[in-house]
Amino acid sequence: MFAFILYPERDKSLLRRHPWVFSKAVASIVDLDKPSTDQETVELKLCKPAPKKDIAAGALCQIRDHQGKFLCYAHYSPHSQIMLRAISFKLGERIDYDFFKQRLAAASAKRIPLQQAGNDGVRLVAAEGDYLPGLIVDRYDKVISLAITSWGMEANYEHLIMALHELFPECYLYERSDGKARSKEHLPQRVGLIDFMQPSAQDNLQDEHGKALPNSRQVKSVPRLRAPQIAADAAVDGEQISLTEAIPDTIYVKESNLVSIPIDVMQGHKTGGYLDQRQSRLHTYHLCCEFKELHGSGPRVLNCFSYTGGFGLFALKGGASSVYNVDVSGHALGAAKAGVAFNHLDPGRCKFIKKDVFAFLREEVKKGTKFDVVILDPPKFAESKSTLATACRGYQDINRLGLQLVASGGHLLTFSCSGLMTEELFQKIVADAALDAQVEAQIVGTLRQDRDHPVALPCPESFYLKGLDILVN
């Protein structure tokens, strides 16, 4: 086994159980002979140096300090600034199928209370938040949608798929490993139905344009699943089910036992939807209920970057008198409109506006339009430290416009999903936006990613979604 040796003083984050090691922290690489791999401390001068080219991407390695003391096991990523991602801090632990199955089972068990509370959509695994860096697993009713973004998880693809099938034999598996993080690892895209009986990391591979790679099997059918109470193996012998039968175009998942959110696993954002905003959507429902009770009629709601209309559905359920859903995607707005019908809500109280949100807000400010609740849930503005300053200007601009549209006594619900944006910085930006908008405002609530998106204490980067409930006086 190869061991990466860190420079002096570069082991502090690992001693605090932070899972990332950057390339600049690595002093050297050695090849440990087999007896040395189980030693707490090894004599580094007796170890043979090893070139990086000898180490396979995704290989399990050890990380040791400059004196040869064991720190952790980690997976190697040759093309990423994060060269190593820790997977276990226990010397001698076997990183095998049973290891991954246990981690998956432990993470999914923590979601049971959410499911029992009336949520058919939950995040089963939240990458670093659940001690599986580079793995996202979402469950939407009877479909599990997953994304792999690191070489470590890629190297253990078959273990992960087999374990997921064993833990959730009633679910079909679909993969959405097509995000930007995967390209940073120099990994090809992989999108499609997963053959849970014979999983292969070579299936469903695509180029950056979504075209199937040569010699990569594109899975079009899988064995039909039984209900779990009928058979433990869950598969019907010989009977196949097609992609379109296994994965519906739209999956409606019950949320907070109130409404059903439309999810598009195959064509939608990320793995199909945004489960992290569950808590904030429920907050919107209660806000609308309180407003209606206080004023006798429901609030006028503006839902910006509405995607498939989740916030809008909860606003309507809470009694909103009108909901404007604004998004640049006609496809997403179509799903939002269908969601209103599916939930038997009044379509006469809704508008679906296909437009750039910044342009729409500026037009409405010029008109003097006012809303009682304005929701700003934009995509990530800050992709890297180099874009943070530009992102801050974008957040300030959009919050200034949003605040100008809030009626006196109304609320702005504003969010940032940029991990590089701290809570303190975000609050300062919104405060500056209020000054620019010439409004007096107070923070009356804070919002964040829901409980199935846990934050590992040693890894603050796993906290990314922050929101503010702003009362405009």
PDB file of C-alpha atoms in Angstrom, residues 119-317:
ATOM      1  CA  ASN A 119     -41.687  12.798   3.394  1.00  0.00           C
ATOM      2  CA  ASP A 120     -41.363  10.448   0.413  1.00  0.00           C
ATOM      3  CA  GLY A 121     -38.236  12.272  -0.754  1.00  0.00           C
ATOM      4  CA  VAL A 122     -35.119  12.202   1.426  1.00  0.00           C
ATOM      5  CA  ARG A 123     -31.372  12.495   0.984  1.00  0.00           C
ATOM      6  CA  LEU A 124     -30.002   9.159   2.155  1.00  0.00           C
ATOM      7  CA  VAL A 125     -26.324  10.092   1.850  1.00  0.00           C
ATOM      8  CA  ALA A 126     -24.888  13.623   1.922  1.00  0.00           C
ATOM      9  CA  ALA A 127     -21.240  13.071   0.931  1.00  0.00           C
ATOM     10  CA  GLU A 128     -18.846  14.438   3.594  1.00  0.00           C
ATOM     11  CA  GLY A 129     -21.811  15.039   5.902  1.00  0.00           C
ATOM     12  CA  ASP A 130     -22.265  11.257   6.088  1.00  0.00           C
ATOM     13  CA  TYR A 131     -18.548  10.351   5.907  1.00  0.00           C
ATOM     14  CA  LEU A 132     -18.699   9.199   2.274  1.00  0.00           C
ATOM     15  CA  PRO A 133     -16.901  11.991   0.358  1.00  0.00           C
ATOM     16  CA  GLY A 134     -18.070  12.313  -3.222  1.00  0.00           C
ATOM     17  CA  LEU A 135     -21.335  10.365  -2.894  1.00  0.00           C
ATOM     18  CA  ILE A 136     -24.856  11.794  -3.030  1.00  0.00           C
ATOM     19  CA  VAL A 137     -27.848   9.440  -2.734  1.00  0.00           C
ATOM     20  CA  ASP A 138     -31.425  10.744  -2.891  1.00  0.00           C
ATOM     21  CA  ARG A 139     -34.581   8.671  -2.580  1.00  0.00           C
ATOM     22  CA  TYR A 140     -37.714   9.777  -4.408  1.00  0.00           C
ATOM     23  CA  ASP A 141     -40.439   7.328  -3.427  1.00  0.00           C
ATOM     24  CA  LYS A 142     -39.463   4.066  -5.213  1.00  0.00           C
ATOM     25  CA  VAL A 143     -36.541   5.539  -7.164  1.00  0.00           C
ATOM     26  CA  ILE A 144     -33.037   6.140  -5.836  1.00  0.00           C
ATOM     27  CA  SER A 145     -31.051   8.755  -7.739  1.00  0.00           C
ATOM     28  CA  LEU A 146     -27.336   9.004  -7.041  1.00  0.00           C
ATOM     29  CA  ALA A 147     -24.315  11.054  -8.060  1.00  0.00           C
ATOM     30  CA  ILE A 148     -20.634  10.157  -7.725  1.00  0.00           C
ATOM     31  CA  THR A 149     -18.167  13.043  -7.833  1.00  0.00           C
ATOM     32  CA  SER A 150     -14.843  11.626  -6.594  1.00  0.00           C
ATOM     33  CA  TRP A 151     -12.381   8.959  -7.685  1.00  0.00           C
ATOM     34  CA  GLY A 152     -12.669   7.182  -4.337  1.00  0.00           C
ATOM     35  CA  MET A 153     -16.372   6.469  -4.777  1.00  0.00           C
ATOM     36  CA  GLU A 154     -15.825   5.739  -8.476  1.00  0.00           C
ATOM     37  CA  ALA A 155     -13.311   3.026  -7.609  1.00  0.00           C
ATOM     38  CA  ASN A 156     -15.897   1.408  -5.320  1.00  0.00           C
ATOM     39  CA  TYR A 157     -18.823   1.731  -7.724  1.00  0.00           C
ATOM     40  CA  GLU A 158     -19.830  -1.930  -7.713  1.00  0.00           C
ATOM     41  CA  HIS A 159     -19.693  -2.126  -3.901  1.00  0.00           C
ATOM     42  CA  LEU A 160     -21.936   0.933  -3.598  1.00  0.00           C
ATOM     43  CA  ILE A 161     -24.549  -0.230  -6.107  1.00  0.00           C
ATOM     44  CA  MET A 162     -24.732  -3.762  -4.695  1.00  0.00           C
ATOM     45  CA  ALA A 163     -25.084  -2.392  -1.161  1.00  0.00           C
ATOM     46  CA  LEU A 164     -27.808   0.062  -2.171  1.00  0.00           C
ATOM     47  CA  HIS A 165     -29.745  -2.698  -3.908  1.00  0.00           C
ATOM     48  CA  GLU A 166     -29.431  -4.965  -0.874  1.00  0.00           C
ATOM     49  CA  LEU A 167     -30.562  -2.188   1.492  1.00  0.00           C
ATOM     50  CA  PHE A 168     -33.402  -0.956  -0.757  1.00  0.00           C
ATOM     51  CA  PRO A 169     -34.544  -3.945  -2.834  1.00  0.00           C
ATOM     52  CA  GLU A 170     -37.846  -2.227  -3.659  1.00  0.00           C
ATOM     53  CA  CYS A 171     -36.169   0.708  -5.442  1.00  0.00           C
ATOM     54  CA  TYR A 172     -34.944   1.179  -8.987  1.00  0.00           C
ATOM     55  CA  LEU A 173     -31.577   2.920  -9.237  1.00  0.00           C
ATOM     56  CA  TYR A 174     -30.759   5.831 -11.546  1.00  0.00           C
ATOM     57  CA  GLU A 175     -27.493   7.730 -11.851  1.00  0.00           C
ATOM     58  CA  ARG A 176     -26.923  11.462 -12.414  1.00  0.00           C
ATOM     59  CA  SER A 177     -23.141  11.684 -12.281  1.00  0.00           C
ATOM     60  CA  ASP A 178     -23.018  14.612 -14.697  1.00  0.00           C
ATOM     61  CA  GLY A 179     -22.131  17.648 -12.564  1.00  0.00           C
ATOM     62  CA  LYS A 180     -19.200  20.054 -12.747  1.00  0.00           C
ATOM     63  CA  ALA A 181     -17.455  18.425  -9.781  1.00  0.00           C
ATOM     64  CA  ARG A 182     -17.044  15.233 -11.788  1.00  0.00           C
ATOM     65  CA  SER A 183     -15.313  17.008 -14.663  1.00  0.00           C
ATOM     66  CA  LYS A 184     -12.842  18.546 -12.194  1.00  0.00           C
ATOM     67  CA  GLU A 185     -11.822  14.985 -11.308  1.00  0.00           C
ATOM     68  CA  HIS A 186     -11.393  14.155 -15.039  1.00  0.00           C
ATOM     69  CA  LEU A 187     -14.182  11.608 -14.738  1.00  0.00           C
ATOM     70  CA  PRO A 188     -16.541  11.034 -17.694  1.00  0.00           C
ATOM     71  CA  GLN A 189     -20.232  11.686 -17.247  1.00  0.00           C
ATOM     72  CA  ARG A 190     -22.407   8.704 -16.360  1.00  0.00           C
ATOM     73  CA  VAL A 191     -26.174   9.045 -16.636  1.00  0.00           C
ATOM     74  CA  GLY A 192     -28.798   6.348 -16.852  1.00  0.00           C
ATOM     75  CA  LEU A 193     -30.646   3.398 -15.422  1.00  0.00           C
ATOM     76  CA  ILE A 194     -28.408   1.189 -13.264  1.00  0.00           C
ATOM     77  CA  ASP A 195     -28.289  -2.560 -13.768  1.00  0.00           C
ATOM     78  CA  PHE A 196     -28.383  -3.564 -10.101  1.00  0.00           C
ATOM     79  CA  MET A 197     -27.885  -7.234 -10.944  1.00  0.00           C
ATOM     80  CA  GLN A 198     -24.620  -6.665 -12.855  1.00  0.00           C
ATOM     81  CA  PRO A 199     -23.414  -3.150 -11.982  1.00  0.00           C
ATOM     82  CA  SER A 200     -20.458  -1.774 -13.907  1.00  0.00           C
ATOM     83  CA  ALA A 201     -18.745   1.600 -13.772  1.00  0.00           C
ATOM     84  CA  GLN A 202     -18.344   1.286 -17.563  1.00  0.00           C
ATOM     85  CA  ASP A 203     -22.109   1.457 -18.156  1.00  0.00           C
ATOM     86  CA  ASN A 204     -23.957   4.609 -19.257  1.00  0.00           C
ATOM     87  CA  LEU A 205     -20.800   6.659 -19.901  1.00  0.00           C
ATOM     88  CA  GLN A 206     -21.245   9.877 -21.905  1.00  0.00           C
ATOM     89  CA  ASP A 207     -19.159  12.720 -23.240  1.00  0.00           C
ATOM     90  CA  GLU A 208     -19.689  16.340 -22.154  1.00  0.00           C
ATOM     91  CA  HIS A 209     -22.486  16.689 -24.728  1.00  0.00           C
ATOM     92  CA  GLY A 210     -24.443  13.731 -23.390  1.00  0.00           C
ATOM     93  CA  LYS A 211     -23.484  11.406 -26.244  1.00  0.00           C
ATOM     94  CA  ALA A 212     -22.847   7.760 -25.337  1.00  0.00           C
ATOM     95  CA  LEU A 213     -19.177   6.778 -25.328  1.00  0.00           C
ATOM     96  CA  PRO A 214     -18.102   3.942 -27.644  1.00  0.00           C
ATOM     97  CA  ASN A 215     -18.113   0.473 -26.038  1.00  0.00           C
ATOM     98  CA  SER A 216     -20.123   1.702 -23.041  1.00  0.00           C
ATOM     99  CA  ARG A 217     -23.325  -0.253 -22.475  1.00  0.00           C
ATOM    100  CA  GLN A 218     -26.360   2.045 -22.197  1.00  0.00           C
ATOM    101  CA  VAL A 219     -28.761   0.238 -19.866  1.00  0.00           C
ATOM    102  CA  LYS A 220     -32.313   0.306 -21.230  1.00  0.00           C
ATOM    103  CA  SER A 221     -33.994  -2.300 -19.031  1.00  0.00           C
ATOM    104  CA  VAL A 222     -33.583  -4.090 -15.706  1.00  0.00           C
ATOM    105  CA  PRO A 223     -35.363  -6.943 -13.911  1.00  0.00           C
ATOM    106  CA  ARG A 224     -38.790  -5.986 -12.621  1.00  0.00           C
ATOM    107  CA  LEU A 225     -38.831  -5.636  -8.824  1.00  0.00           C
ATOM    108  CA  ARG A 226     -41.237  -7.347  -6.500  1.00  0.00           C
ATOM    109  CA  ALA A 227     -42.717  -5.670  -3.487  1.00  0.00           C
ATOM    110  CA  PRO A 228     -40.259  -6.392  -0.621  1.00  0.00           C
ATOM    111  CA  GLN A 229     -42.861  -8.278   1.393  1.00  0.00           C
ATOM    112  CA  ILE A 230     -43.169 -10.862  -1.415  1.00  0.00           C
ATOM    113  CA  ALA A 231     -39.534 -11.865  -1.837  1.00  0.00           C
ATOM    114  CA  ALA A 232     -36.266 -10.946  -0.239  1.00  0.00           C
ATOM    115  CA  ASP A 233     -34.365 -10.922  -3.530  1.00  0.00           C
ATOM    116  CA  ALA A 234     -36.976  -8.507  -4.911  1.00  0.00           C
ATOM    117  CA  ALA A 235     -36.405  -9.433  -8.574  1.00  0.00           C
ATOM    118  CA  VAL A 236     -38.871 -11.333 -10.775  1.00  0.00           C
ATOM    119  CA  ASP A 237     -36.997 -14.023 -12.698  1.00  0.00           C
ATOM    120  CA  GLY A 238     -36.765 -13.324 -16.404  1.00  0.00           C
ATOM    121  CA  GLU A 239     -39.165 -10.372 -16.504  1.00  0.00           C
ATOM    122  CA  GLN A 240     -37.622  -7.074 -17.623  1.00  0.00           C
ATOM    123  CA  ILE A 241     -38.888  -3.530 -17.148  1.00  0.00           C
ATOM    124  CA  SER A 242     -37.933  -0.681 -19.480  1.00  0.00           C
ATOM    125  CA  LEU A 243     -36.294   2.603 -18.513  1.00  0.00           C
ATOM    126  CA  THR A 244     -39.531   4.571 -18.984  1.00  0.00           C
ATOM    127  CA  GLU A 245     -41.463   2.104 -16.824  1.00  0.00           C
ATOM    128  CA  ALA A 246     -38.880   2.054 -14.044  1.00  0.00           C
ATOM    129  CA  ILE A 247     -38.261   5.824 -13.964  1.00  0.00           C
ATOM    130  CA  PRO A 248     -41.374   7.991 -14.549  1.00  0.00           C
ATOM    131  CA  ASP A 249     -40.930  11.340 -16.297  1.00  0.00           C
ATOM    132  CA  THR A 250     -42.259  13.011 -13.146  1.00  0.00           C
ATOM    133  CA  ILE A 251     -42.234  11.559  -9.647  1.00  0.00           C
ATOM    134  CA  TYR A 252     -44.473  13.289  -7.111  1.00  0.00           C
ATOM    135  CA  VAL A 253     -43.041  12.980  -3.629  1.00  0.00           C
ATOM    136  CA  LYS A 254     -45.115  13.836  -0.584  1.00  0.00           C
ATOM    137  CA  GLU A 255     -43.436  16.509   1.522  1.00  0.00           C
ATOM    138  CA  SER A 256     -44.212  17.390   5.154  1.00  0.00           C
ATOM    139  CA  ASN A 257     -47.496  15.517   4.667  1.00  0.00           C
ATOM    140  CA  LEU A 258     -48.889  18.613   2.952  1.00  0.00           C
ATOM    141  CA  VAL A 259     -48.186  18.691  -0.786  1.00  0.00           C
ATOM    142  CA  SER A 260     -46.456  16.556  -3.397  1.00  0.00           C
ATOM    143  CA  ILE A 261     -43.407  18.050  -5.106  1.00  0.00           C
ATOM    144  CA  PRO A 262     -42.710  17.220  -8.790  1.00  0.00           C
ATOM    145  CA  ILE A 263     -39.303  15.595  -9.315  1.00  0.00           C
ATOM    146  CA  ASP A 264     -37.673  15.007 -12.705  1.00  0.00           C
ATOM    147  CA  VAL A 265     -34.900  12.480 -12.112  1.00  0.00           C
ATOM    148  CA  MET A 266     -33.843  12.133 -15.753  1.00  0.00           C
ATOM    149  CA  GLN A 267     -33.886  15.759 -16.962  1.00  0.00           C
ATOM    150  CA  GLY A 268     -34.042  17.859 -13.783  1.00  0.00           C
ATOM    151  CA  HIS A 269     -31.339  19.684 -11.859  1.00  0.00           C
ATOM    152  CA  LYS A 270     -28.843  17.719  -9.751  1.00  0.00           C
ATOM    153  CA  THR A 271     -30.390  14.324  -8.896  1.00  0.00           C
ATOM    154  CA  GLY A 272     -33.855  15.602  -9.815  1.00  0.00           C
ATOM    155  CA  GLY A 273     -34.858  18.082  -7.127  1.00  0.00           C
ATOM    156  CA  TYR A 274     -33.851  20.172  -4.128  1.00  0.00           C
ATOM    157  CA  LEU A 275     -34.606  18.300  -0.929  1.00  0.00           C
ATOM    158  CA  ASP A 276     -32.390  20.647   1.079  1.00  0.00           C
ATOM    159  CA  GLN A 277     -35.099  23.371   1.025  1.00  0.00           C
ATOM    160  CA  ARG A 278     -37.774  21.215   2.692  1.00  0.00           C
ATOM    161  CA  GLN A 279     -37.575  23.105   5.992  1.00  0.00           C
ATOM    162  CA  SER A 280     -37.794  26.479   4.244  1.00  0.00           C
ATOM    163  CA  ARG A 281     -40.772  25.442   2.115  1.00  0.00           C
ATOM    164  CA  LEU A 282     -42.589  24.436   5.303  1.00  0.00           C
ATOM    165  CA  HIS A 283     -41.631  27.809   6.810  1.00  0.00           C
ATOM    166  CA  THR A 284     -43.260  29.491   3.784  1.00  0.00           C
ATOM    167  CA  TYR A 285     -46.466  27.532   4.394  1.00  0.00           C
ATOM    168  CA  HIS A 286     -46.646  28.663   8.022  1.00  0.00           C
ATOM    169  CA  LEU A 287     -45.835  32.247   7.023  1.00  0.00           C
ATOM    170  CA  CYS A 288     -48.754  32.269   4.579  1.00  0.00           C
ATOM    171  CA  CYS A 289     -51.110  30.686   7.131  1.00  0.00           C
ATOM    172  CA  GLU A 290     -50.198  33.333   9.721  1.00  0.00           C
ATOM    173  CA  PHE A 291     -50.616  36.166   7.227  1.00  0.00           C
ATOM    174  CA  LYS A 292     -54.087  34.952   6.198  1.00  0.00           C
ATOM    175  CA  GLU A 293     -55.182  34.583   9.816  1.00  0.00           C
ATOM    176  CA  LEU A 294     -53.942  38.076  10.633  1.00  0.00           C
ATOM    177  CA  HIS A 295     -55.208  39.915   7.553  1.00  0.00           C
ATOM    178  CA  GLY A 296     -58.212  37.857   6.489  1.00  0.00           C
ATOM    179  CA  SER A 297     -56.798  37.166   3.039  1.00  0.00           C
ATOM    180  CA  GLY A 298     -53.701  35.350   1.879  1.00  0.00           C
ATOM    181  CA  PRO A 299     -50.422  37.036   0.923  1.00  0.00           C
ATOM    182  CA  ARG A 300     -49.269  37.939  -2.567  1.00  0.00           C
ATOM    183  CA  VAL A 301     -46.199  35.734  -3.146  1.00  0.00           C
ATOM    184  CA  LEU A 302     -43.350  36.133  -5.625  1.00  0.00           C
ATOM    185  CA  ASN A 303     -41.315  32.945  -6.080  1.00  0.00           C
ATOM    186  CA  CYS A 304     -38.075  33.698  -7.955  1.00  0.00           C
ATOM    187  CA  PHE A 305     -35.892  30.972  -9.500  1.00  0.00           C
ATOM    188  CA  SER A 306     -38.962  28.835  -8.915  1.00  0.00           C
ATOM    189  CA  TYR A 307     -37.721  25.695 -10.715  1.00  0.00           C
ATOM    190  CA  THR A 308     -40.608  23.180 -10.372  1.00  0.00           C
ATOM    191  CA  GLY A 309     -42.524  25.438  -8.003  1.00  0.00           C
ATOM    192  CA  GLY A 310     -41.973  23.824  -4.599  1.00  0.00           C
ATOM    193  CA  PHE A 311     -42.145  27.095  -2.644  1.00  0.00           C
ATOM    194  CA  GLY A 312     -45.184  28.109  -4.677  1.00  0.00           C
ATOM    195  CA  LEU A 313     -47.048  24.898  -3.854  1.00  0.00           C
ATOM    196  CA  PHE A 314     -46.513  25.410  -0.126  1.00  0.00           C
ATOM    197  CA  ALA A 315     -47.573  29.063  -0.427  1.00  0.00           C
ATOM    198  CA  LEU A 316     -50.804  28.050  -2.178  1.00  0.00           C
ATOM    199  CA  LYS A 317     -51.454  25.356   0.406  1.00  0.00           C
TER     200      LYS A 317
END
